[in-house]
Amino acid sequence: ALMYYKEIEKQHYVCPKCGFHLRIGVKERISLLCDAGSLDEMNATLRPVDPLKFVDKKSYKKRIEEAEAKTSRTSSLVIGEFMITGENTKLVIFDFSFMGGSLGSVEGEKIVRAINRAIEKRQGLIIVSASGGARMQESTFALLQMSKTSAALGKLAKAKLPYISLLTYPTMGGVSASFATLGDIIIAEPGALIGFTGQRVIKQTIGSDLPDGFPRAEFLLEKGSIDMVVNRNEMTDTLSNLLKMMLGK
């Protein structure tokens, strides 16, 4: 269908004709979820190092430099404190444009710091995932972030504070296999691609066709792997209401 760009923008990049959710960046996500001007970003200058001196088609150092130039960020995460309809909450947002939103040592450290601050200030936590998985250029250093973040979330649960995980297109690999699927409530945007491995690899491995809709948000909801599929235009109110309910407010 022919549409005006401003019409889609006004709907937070949800197609007004068919409801398709276009991918949005960090700025648009902050504008959608945060009360105006309320985000107080933390640890914005943490940046990766290259412990393995890794080189594939390019050096890891070069890839980091290119990602920083492209996004004006030093990692694939934005963390901070924000207000969602008046409720102070810790927020973690993945930036897919920074090396595919991959999970490296810095990203794991930033998530743990956000969790610790949430415990310290008795606040809820929201993590918005958009990632291809663990960062291959850091090898085991990246894979360790799966257990590191999961252990920190155990502390949050012990403190009886809520964690809501929001899965967007795509949430894959080590991110889907760790903190992204450990939420007290797991929400996905319509049509979000969620899973550990891509369809082609799974099909080649098992040697048979996959079910229709695999592995999209609606399929996972039907099978009980996630709790809710929520339209982006209803996301802010849904998150706010859930947080307030879980905090007894």
mmCIF file of C-alpha atoms in Angstrom:
data_model
loop_
_atom_site.group_PDB
_atom_site.id
_atom_site.type_symbol
_atom_site.label_atom_id
_atom_site.label_comp_id
_atom_site.label_asym_id
_atom_site.label_seq_id
_atom_site.Cartn_x
_atom_site.Cartn_y
_atom_site.Cartn_z
ATOM 1 C CA ALA A 1 0.000 0.000 0.000
ATOM 2 C CA LEU A 2 1.097 3.569 -0.622
ATOM 3 C CA MET A 3 1.570 5.511 2.628
ATOM 4 C CA TYR A 4 3.096 8.740 3.805
ATOM 5 C CA TYR A 5 6.300 8.287 5.787
ATOM 6 C CA LYS A 6 4.999 10.625 8.515
ATOM 7 C CA GLU A 7 1.947 8.403 8.914
ATOM 8 C CA ILE A 8 4.172 5.409 9.750
ATOM 9 C CA GLU A 9 6.424 7.520 11.972
ATOM 10 C CA LYS A 10 3.404 8.700 13.962
ATOM 11 C CA GLN A 11 2.496 5.038 14.575
ATOM 12 C CA HIS A 12 6.002 4.307 15.981
ATOM 13 C CA TYR A 13 6.945 2.558 12.728
ATOM 14 C CA VAL A 14 4.037 0.135 12.785
ATOM 15 C CA CYS A 15 2.391 -0.150 9.372
ATOM 16 C CA PRO A 16 -1.134 1.345 9.699
ATOM 17 C CA LYS A 17 -2.383 -0.949 6.909
ATOM 18 C CA CYS A 18 -1.126 -4.399 7.936
ATOM 19 C CA GLY A 19 0.384 -3.933 11.436
ATOM 20 C CA PHE A 20 3.912 -4.974 10.393
ATOM 21 C CA HIS A 21 6.472 -3.784 12.952
ATOM 22 C CA LEU A 22 9.431 -2.125 11.262
ATOM 23 C CA ARG A 23 12.751 -2.241 13.095
ATOM 24 C CA ILE A 24 13.463 0.891 15.146
ATOM 25 C CA GLY A 25 16.661 2.243 16.668
ATOM 26 C CA VAL A 26 17.620 3.184 20.201
ATOM 27 C CA LYS A 27 16.458 6.822 19.893
ATOM 28 C CA GLU A 28 13.007 5.770 18.725
ATOM 29 C CA ARG A 29 12.804 3.128 21.462
ATOM 30 C CA ILE A 30 13.716 5.674 24.145
ATOM 31 C CA SER A 31 11.133 8.104 22.761
ATOM 32 C CA LEU A 32 8.516 5.332 22.824
ATOM 33 C CA LEU A 33 9.133 4.046 26.371
ATOM 34 C CA CYS A 34 10.563 6.936 28.388
ATOM 35 C CA ASP A 35 8.778 9.936 29.822
ATOM 36 C CA ALA A 36 10.167 12.933 27.929
ATOM 37 C CA GLY A 37 13.700 13.845 29.040
ATOM 38 C CA SER A 38 13.721 11.306 31.882
ATOM 39 C CA LEU A 39 16.527 8.966 30.758
ATOM 40 C CA ASP A 40 19.700 9.280 32.835
ATOM 41 C CA GLU A 41 22.261 7.184 30.944
ATOM 42 C CA MET A 42 24.924 5.275 32.902
ATOM 43 C CA ASN A 43 28.421 4.062 31.942
ATOM 44 C CA ALA A 44 28.193 5.476 28.404
ATOM 45 C CA THR A 45 31.993 5.498 27.952
ATOM 46 C CA LEU A 46 32.726 1.810 28.653
ATOM 47 C CA ARG A 47 34.281 0.339 25.499
ATOM 48 C CA PRO A 48 35.520 -3.107 24.422
ATOM 49 C CA VAL A 49 39.163 -4.151 24.303
ATOM 50 C CA ASP A 50 40.677 -6.815 22.054
ATOM 51 C CA PRO A 51 42.095 -9.455 24.432
ATOM 52 C CA LEU A 52 42.514 -12.104 21.713
ATOM 53 C CA LYS A 53 43.874 -9.756 19.001
ATOM 54 C CA PHE A 54 41.173 -11.340 16.844
ATOM 55 C CA VAL A 55 41.228 -11.002 13.041
ATOM 56 C CA ASP A 56 38.820 -12.413 10.459
ATOM 57 C CA LYS A 57 38.217 -10.387 7.291
ATOM 58 C CA LYS A 58 39.057 -7.365 9.452
ATOM 59 C CA SER A 59 40.607 -6.962 12.856
ATOM 60 C CA TYR A 60 38.241 -6.758 15.814
ATOM 61 C CA LYS A 61 39.787 -3.397 16.673
ATOM 62 C CA LYS A 62 38.830 -2.088 13.215
ATOM 63 C CA ARG A 63 35.272 -3.407 13.548
ATOM 64 C CA ILE A 64 34.875 -1.621 16.887
ATOM 65 C CA GLU A 65 36.146 1.629 15.376
ATOM 66 C CA GLU A 66 33.702 1.333 12.473
ATOM 67 C CA ALA A 67 30.781 0.580 14.807
ATOM 68 C CA GLU A 68 31.639 3.567 16.999
ATOM 69 C CA ALA A 69 31.824 5.842 13.956
ATOM 70 C CA LYS A 70 28.493 4.518 12.648
ATOM 71 C CA THR A 71 26.517 4.756 15.901
ATOM 72 C CA SER A 72 28.402 7.328 18.025
ATOM 73 C CA ARG A 73 28.318 4.711 20.807
ATOM 74 C CA THR A 74 31.066 2.686 22.438
ATOM 75 C CA SER A 75 29.043 -0.514 22.866
ATOM 76 C CA SER A 76 25.832 -2.159 21.670
ATOM 77 C CA LEU A 77 23.993 -1.224 24.878
ATOM 78 C CA VAL A 78 22.385 1.834 26.405
ATOM 79 C CA ILE A 79 21.677 1.498 30.119
ATOM 80 C CA GLY A 80 20.245 3.985 32.558
ATOM 81 C CA GLU A 81 17.422 5.056 34.806
ATOM 82 C CA PHE A 82 14.224 6.386 33.304
ATOM 83 C CA MET A 83 10.627 7.126 34.152
ATOM 84 C CA ILE A 84 7.809 5.208 32.511
ATOM 85 C CA THR A 85 4.526 7.016 33.218
ATOM 86 C CA GLY A 86 6.066 8.374 36.414
ATOM 87 C CA GLU A 87 7.667 5.151 37.687
ATOM 88 C CA ASN A 88 11.467 5.145 38.095
ATOM 89 C CA THR A 89 12.917 2.031 36.465
ATOM 90 C CA LYS A 90 16.248 0.689 35.231
ATOM 91 C CA LEU A 91 16.396 0.265 31.451
ATOM 92 C CA VAL A 92 18.724 -1.701 29.150
ATOM 93 C CA ILE A 93 18.334 -1.282 25.365
ATOM 94 C CA PHE A 94 20.303 -3.107 22.687
ATOM 95 C CA ASP A 95 21.457 -1.190 19.615
ATOM 96 C CA PHE A 96 21.389 -3.658 16.711
ATOM 97 C CA SER A 97 23.305 -1.235 14.470
ATOM 98 C CA PHE A 98 26.406 -1.708 16.688
ATOM 99 C CA MET A 99 27.854 -5.018 15.476
ATOM 100 C CA GLY A 100 24.435 -6.649 15.282
ATOM 101 C CA GLY A 101 23.671 -5.905 18.930
ATOM 102 C CA SER A 102 26.168 -8.609 19.874
ATOM 103 C CA LEU A 103 26.866 -9.503 23.494
ATOM 104 C CA GLY A 104 30.469 -8.929 24.546
ATOM 105 C CA SER A 105 32.314 -8.320 27.808
ATOM 106 C CA VAL A 106 31.313 -4.652 28.019
ATOM 107 C CA GLU A 107 27.658 -5.425 27.320
ATOM 108 C CA GLY A 108 27.590 -8.102 30.042
ATOM 109 C CA GLU A 109 29.250 -5.747 32.508
ATOM 110 C CA LYS A 110 26.762 -2.959 31.744
ATOM 111 C CA ILE A 111 23.785 -5.291 32.249
ATOM 112 C CA VAL A 112 25.177 -6.438 35.615
ATOM 113 C CA ARG A 113 25.740 -2.825 36.688
ATOM 114 C CA ALA A 114 22.141 -1.958 35.769
ATOM 115 C CA ILE A 115 20.904 -4.949 37.787
ATOM 116 C CA ASN A 116 23.017 -4.004 40.818
ATOM 117 C CA ARG A 117 21.733 -0.425 40.698
ATOM 118 C CA ALA A 118 18.146 -1.697 40.460
ATOM 119 C CA ILE A 119 18.712 -3.765 43.628
ATOM 120 C CA GLU A 120 20.381 -0.843 45.384
ATOM 121 C CA LYS A 121 17.506 1.544 44.572
ATOM 122 C CA ARG A 122 14.707 -1.047 44.860
ATOM 123 C CA GLN A 123 13.540 -0.570 41.276
ATOM 124 C CA GLY A 124 12.269 -2.779 38.490
ATOM 125 C CA LEU A 125 14.311 -3.676 35.406
ATOM 126 C CA ILE A 126 13.385 -3.741 31.720
ATOM 127 C CA ILE A 127 15.743 -5.208 29.110
ATOM 128 C CA VAL A 128 14.918 -4.610 25.438
ATOM 129 C CA SER A 129 16.777 -7.211 23.373
ATOM 130 C CA ALA A 130 17.720 -6.911 19.699
ATOM 131 C CA SER A 131 20.773 -9.085 19.115
ATOM 132 C CA GLY A 132 22.371 -11.698 16.921
ATOM 133 C CA GLY A 133 23.914 -13.328 20.004
ATOM 134 C CA ALA A 134 27.331 -13.547 21.664
ATOM 135 C CA ARG A 135 30.186 -11.654 19.974
ATOM 136 C CA MET A 136 32.380 -14.182 18.176
ATOM 137 C CA GLN A 137 35.445 -11.887 18.212
ATOM 138 C CA GLU A 138 35.629 -12.240 22.008
ATOM 139 C CA SER A 139 35.118 -16.027 22.028
ATOM 140 C CA THR A 140 34.803 -17.402 25.587
ATOM 141 C CA PHE A 141 34.936 -13.900 27.070
ATOM 142 C CA ALA A 142 31.603 -13.207 25.346
ATOM 143 C CA LEU A 143 30.081 -16.596 26.202
ATOM 144 C CA LEU A 144 30.857 -16.032 29.900
ATOM 145 C CA GLN A 145 28.490 -13.045 29.855
ATOM 146 C CA MET A 146 25.572 -15.475 29.566
ATOM 147 C CA SER A 147 26.268 -16.957 33.014
ATOM 148 C CA LYS A 148 27.406 -13.624 34.474
ATOM 149 C CA THR A 149 24.154 -11.836 33.598
ATOM 150 C CA SER A 150 22.011 -14.832 34.593
ATOM 151 C CA ALA A 151 23.669 -14.972 38.033
ATOM 152 C CA ALA A 152 23.059 -11.247 38.528
ATOM 153 C CA LEU A 153 19.384 -11.726 37.651
ATOM 154 C CA GLY A 154 19.251 -14.399 40.345
ATOM 155 C CA LYS A 155 20.219 -11.692 42.851
ATOM 156 C CA LEU A 156 17.436 -9.449 41.479
ATOM 157 C CA ALA A 157 14.908 -12.257 41.925
ATOM 158 C CA LYS A 158 16.162 -12.900 45.474
ATOM 159 C CA ALA A 159 15.560 -9.204 46.205
ATOM 160 C CA LYS A 160 11.959 -9.719 44.953
ATOM 161 C CA LEU A 161 12.260 -7.019 42.280
ATOM 162 C CA PRO A 162 10.592 -7.376 38.872
ATOM 163 C CA TYR A 163 12.405 -8.029 35.615
ATOM 164 C CA ILE A 164 10.483 -7.662 32.348
ATOM 165 C CA SER A 165 12.182 -8.907 29.189
ATOM 166 C CA LEU A 166 11.073 -7.347 25.899
ATOM 167 C CA LEU A 167 12.106 -9.348 22.823
ATOM 168 C CA THR A 168 12.268 -7.525 19.488
ATOM 169 C CA TYR A 169 13.361 -8.456 15.980
ATOM 170 C CA PRO A 170 15.766 -10.268 16.205
ATOM 171 C CA THR A 171 16.639 -11.887 19.555
ATOM 172 C CA MET A 172 18.972 -14.761 18.803
ATOM 173 C CA GLY A 173 21.920 -16.869 19.984
ATOM 174 C CA GLY A 174 23.438 -16.471 23.425
ATOM 175 C CA VAL A 175 21.128 -13.567 24.279
ATOM 176 C CA SER A 176 18.017 -15.710 23.764
ATOM 177 C CA ALA A 177 19.726 -18.547 25.683
ATOM 178 C CA SER A 178 20.364 -16.430 28.780
ATOM 179 C CA PHE A 179 18.925 -13.231 30.254
ATOM 180 C CA ALA A 180 16.407 -12.543 27.439
ATOM 181 C CA THR A 181 14.342 -15.598 28.403
ATOM 182 C CA LEU A 182 14.730 -15.283 32.176
ATOM 183 C CA GLY A 183 12.193 -12.484 32.662
ATOM 184 C CA ASP A 184 9.473 -12.693 35.291
ATOM 185 C CA ILE A 185 7.342 -11.674 32.319
ATOM 186 C CA ILE A 186 8.569 -12.158 28.749
ATOM 187 C CA ILE A 187 6.968 -9.914 26.137
ATOM 188 C CA ALA A 188 7.599 -9.896 22.380
ATOM 189 C CA GLU A 189 6.691 -7.541 19.583
ATOM 190 C CA PRO A 190 4.509 -9.033 16.821
ATOM 191 C CA GLY A 191 6.490 -10.981 14.245
ATOM 192 C CA ALA A 192 9.749 -10.841 16.222
ATOM 193 C CA LEU A 193 12.339 -13.464 15.253
ATOM 194 C CA ILE A 194 13.358 -15.253 18.458
ATOM 195 C CA GLY A 195 15.552 -18.326 18.849
ATOM 196 C CA PHE A 196 19.003 -19.756 19.334
ATOM 197 C CA THR A 197 19.839 -20.681 15.729
ATOM 198 C CA GLY A 198 18.470 -19.626 12.345
ATOM 199 C CA GLN A 199 15.881 -21.659 10.460
ATOM 200 C CA ARG A 200 18.273 -22.711 7.684
ATOM 201 C CA VAL A 201 20.814 -24.201 10.103
ATOM 202 C CA ILE A 202 18.138 -26.060 12.082
ATOM 203 C CA LYS A 203 16.580 -27.429 8.900
ATOM 204 C CA GLN A 204 19.966 -28.675 7.681
ATOM 205 C CA THR A 205 20.718 -30.232 11.071
ATOM 206 C CA ILE A 206 17.471 -32.155 11.590
ATOM 207 C CA GLY A 207 16.886 -32.825 7.884
ATOM 208 C CA SER A 208 13.180 -31.937 7.843
ATOM 209 C CA ASP A 209 10.890 -28.971 7.309
ATOM 210 C CA LEU A 210 10.056 -26.698 10.235
ATOM 211 C CA PRO A 211 6.507 -25.814 11.396
ATOM 212 C CA ASP A 212 4.803 -22.775 9.885
ATOM 213 C CA GLY A 213 5.557 -19.615 11.836
ATOM 214 C CA PHE A 214 8.725 -20.982 13.467
ATOM 215 C CA PRO A 215 10.454 -19.271 15.268
ATOM 216 C CA ARG A 216 8.336 -16.110 15.428
ATOM 217 C CA ALA A 217 6.807 -14.492 18.507
ATOM 218 C CA GLU A 218 3.308 -15.821 17.837
ATOM 219 C CA PHE A 219 4.587 -19.410 17.510
ATOM 220 C CA LEU A 220 6.478 -19.115 20.812
ATOM 221 C CA LEU A 221 3.396 -17.676 22.533
ATOM 222 C CA GLU A 222 1.300 -20.594 21.304
ATOM 223 C CA LYS A 223 3.895 -23.062 22.655
ATOM 224 C CA GLY A 224 4.161 -21.300 26.035
ATOM 225 C CA SER A 225 7.730 -20.020 25.672
ATOM 226 C CA ILE A 226 6.753 -16.364 26.114
ATOM 227 C CA ASP A 227 3.937 -14.681 28.015
ATOM 228 C CA MET A 228 2.616 -11.928 25.770
ATOM 229 C CA VAL A 229 2.788 -10.494 22.261
ATOM 230 C CA VAL A 230 2.090 -6.768 22.482
ATOM 231 C CA ASN A 231 1.651 -4.166 19.750
ATOM 232 C CA ARG A 232 4.324 -1.468 19.943
ATOM 233 C CA ASN A 233 1.685 1.255 20.285
ATOM 234 C CA GLU A 234 0.393 -0.424 23.452
ATOM 235 C CA MET A 235 3.837 -1.285 24.851
ATOM 236 C CA THR A 236 4.387 1.688 27.179
ATOM 237 C CA ASP A 237 1.075 1.289 29.007
ATOM 238 C CA THR A 238 1.530 -2.492 29.214
ATOM 239 C CA LEU A 239 5.022 -2.222 30.725
ATOM 240 C CA SER A 240 3.978 0.532 33.132
ATOM 241 C CA ASN A 241 0.934 -1.380 34.389
ATOM 242 C CA LEU A 242 2.912 -4.603 34.837
ATOM 243 C CA LEU A 243 5.718 -2.874 36.743
ATOM 244 C CA LYS A 244 3.328 -1.098 39.091
ATOM 245 C CA MET A 245 1.385 -4.312 39.716
ATOM 246 C CA MET A 246 4.563 -6.309 40.417
ATOM 247 C CA LEU A 247 5.886 -3.607 42.759
ATOM 248 C CA GLY A 248 2.601 -3.570 44.658
ATOM 249 C CA LYS A 249 1.693 -0.058 43.540
#
